[in-house]
């Protein structure tokens, strides 16, 4: 495709009427920077009792309001911070139980018409080797991911006419069609892709995606402008309303996120909260997950190495803790961007999902990583451990790894799943499905050592399940035990 037609395509992406319909009369969006700054200022010295009352509200699985969240963001007393970490974990246990859901990212292309100052894929980065996977290559990548034991994938695309909606649909269909050994494939594909029109989003819905994920990167308007000098992504409001359009297209499983390190981290947490509140108000459903990637060094990007807003580990832990407490029903995703030690610590304050065996180079799973194809990845990873290694560590932490995709396939999405999460019911189903899918993993993919320790954890989980009144009251135990037996005998993909 010539430069001219690529530019023409880029100019045609934004549909102004699909922004205007969401704005207030004064053409304003829902991120009011003055209000956020005032909330942060007014709550910058919270009292101990005030914080403890807020923690009780989180424990009751109620979403916090902006003033309460601003207060938590200013806690520095080590004793109170410790109480916050413990409460965050307790909230997670209540809503999601002790499980961590695994997924693998798959980068399909690094062609991009945008110029995000922090990203190795940006258009003007001449250090980047460009690549877009063809159908055979996508199949190969999917096979490698499936052979690790994954059942969920997040597929990532640059924004470019070569990877526009037709390519996305083809790649999703290709991945869903891959089946290994007759009984193993990807059961849920989530998407991380640029904002789209309602018409394109409807097509994504029809091809059967799980979650649609768009990170706002920064909620601060001026910073956003500086970070995104050209291309469709330079339009803040087109991006801010991407998930509103998704809802209108019938996709009710949405994921938001901010790229921490571009602007003040307290402001960004408030931005995420206001985004969640806006979705709740407009559609009655908050975000299914929130991501909080930290800026990592990327090729050809100075800002990714020397931004004055880079977040240190202690503040990062506080960010995740406050998000857990402020929006108790939402899933929190920590990625392989982070180093293993920190990831371990952060998982303990309430994360629900992570990736493993991750390769973020385009074609990275089926190629051996060489110096040359390091240049096809977006940024440098902090945790390159295999799925088996991570699962073994989680078992030691008494956490069960889940590959469950049942919610989405049983219609437990959108407002249905929100209600179940808020009432702490979804976590109960998850506990059963976590055991069933973990058993599949142990049978099919685990190393001897992981299998041994994993089976002990399953035995412990099963005796807890037997004793929990919820399962008895809902007559779930017999069905669960039957499914477990059938999986032990070689059947796959049974879920509650
Ligand atoms: N092109 C699409 C978009 O921008 O929405 C999706 C793909 S983009 C590769 C996915 C995410 O990677 C971005 O939303 C951004 O938050 C993150 N990212 C980009 N550069 C990064 C960096 N240097 N460190 C960490 N995350 C980064
Ligand atoms: Fe392109 Fe996304 Fe990277 Fe921006 S963050 S340059 S839009 S791939």
PDB file of N, CA and C and ligand atoms in Angstrom, residues 112 114 116 119 121-122 158 233, ligand 2:
ATOM      1  N   UNK A 112       2.130   0.433  12.172  1.00  0.00           N
ATOM      2  CA  UNK A 112       1.265   1.381  12.867  1.00  0.00           C
ATOM      3  C   UNK A 112       1.320   2.760  12.225  1.00  0.00           C
ATOM      4  N   UNK A 114       0.326   5.412  13.877  1.00  0.00           N
ATOM      5  CA  UNK A 114       0.423   6.404  14.962  1.00  0.00           C
ATOM      6  C   UNK A 114       1.868   6.638  15.362  1.00  0.00           C
ATOM      7  N   UNK A 116       2.963   7.228  18.851  1.00  0.00           N
ATOM      8  CA  UNK A 116       2.977   7.329  20.312  1.00  0.00           C
ATOM      9  C   UNK A 116       4.434   7.399  20.799  1.00  0.00           C
ATOM     10  N   UNK A 119       6.206   4.194  22.369  1.00  0.00           N
ATOM     11  CA  UNK A 119       6.040   2.826  21.840  1.00  0.00           C
ATOM     12  C   UNK A 119       7.027   2.520  20.712  1.00  0.00           C
ATOM     13  N   UNK A 121       6.618   0.547  18.376  1.00  0.00           N
ATOM     14  CA  UNK A 121       5.932   0.306  17.099  1.00  0.00           C
ATOM     15  C   UNK A 121       5.597   1.604  16.364  1.00  0.00           C
ATOM     16  N   UNK A 122       5.887   2.748  16.978  1.00  0.00           N
ATOM     17  CA  UNK A 122       5.385   4.005  16.373  1.00  0.00           C
ATOM     18  C   UNK A 122       5.962   4.191  14.970  1.00  0.00           C
ATOM     19  N   UNK A 158      -1.256  -3.391  15.891  1.00  0.00           N
ATOM     20  CA  UNK A 158      -0.983  -1.977  15.636  1.00  0.00           C
ATOM     21  C   UNK A 158      -2.157  -1.429  14.833  1.00  0.00           C
ATOM     22  N   UNK A 233      -4.786   8.197  16.712  1.00  0.00           N
ATOM     23  CA  UNK A 233      -4.678   8.130  18.172  1.00  0.00           C
ATOM     24  C   UNK A 233      -4.483   9.509  18.802  1.00  0.00           C
TER      25      UNK A 233
HETATM   26 FE1  LIG B   2       0.772   2.062  17.497  1.00  0.00          FE
HETATM   27 FE2  LIG B   2      -0.482   1.203  19.720  1.00  0.00          FE
HETATM   28 FE3  LIG B   2       2.202   1.467  19.657  1.00  0.00          FE
HETATM   29 FE4  LIG B   2       0.713   3.625  19.618  1.00  0.00          FE
HETATM   30  S1  LIG B   2       0.816   2.118  21.306  1.00  0.00           S
HETATM   31  S2  LIG B   2       2.461   3.248  18.287  1.00  0.00           S
HETATM   32  S3  LIG B   2      -1.041   2.961  18.443  1.00  0.00           S
HETATM   33  S4  LIG B   2       0.968   0.058  18.478  1.00  0.00           S
END
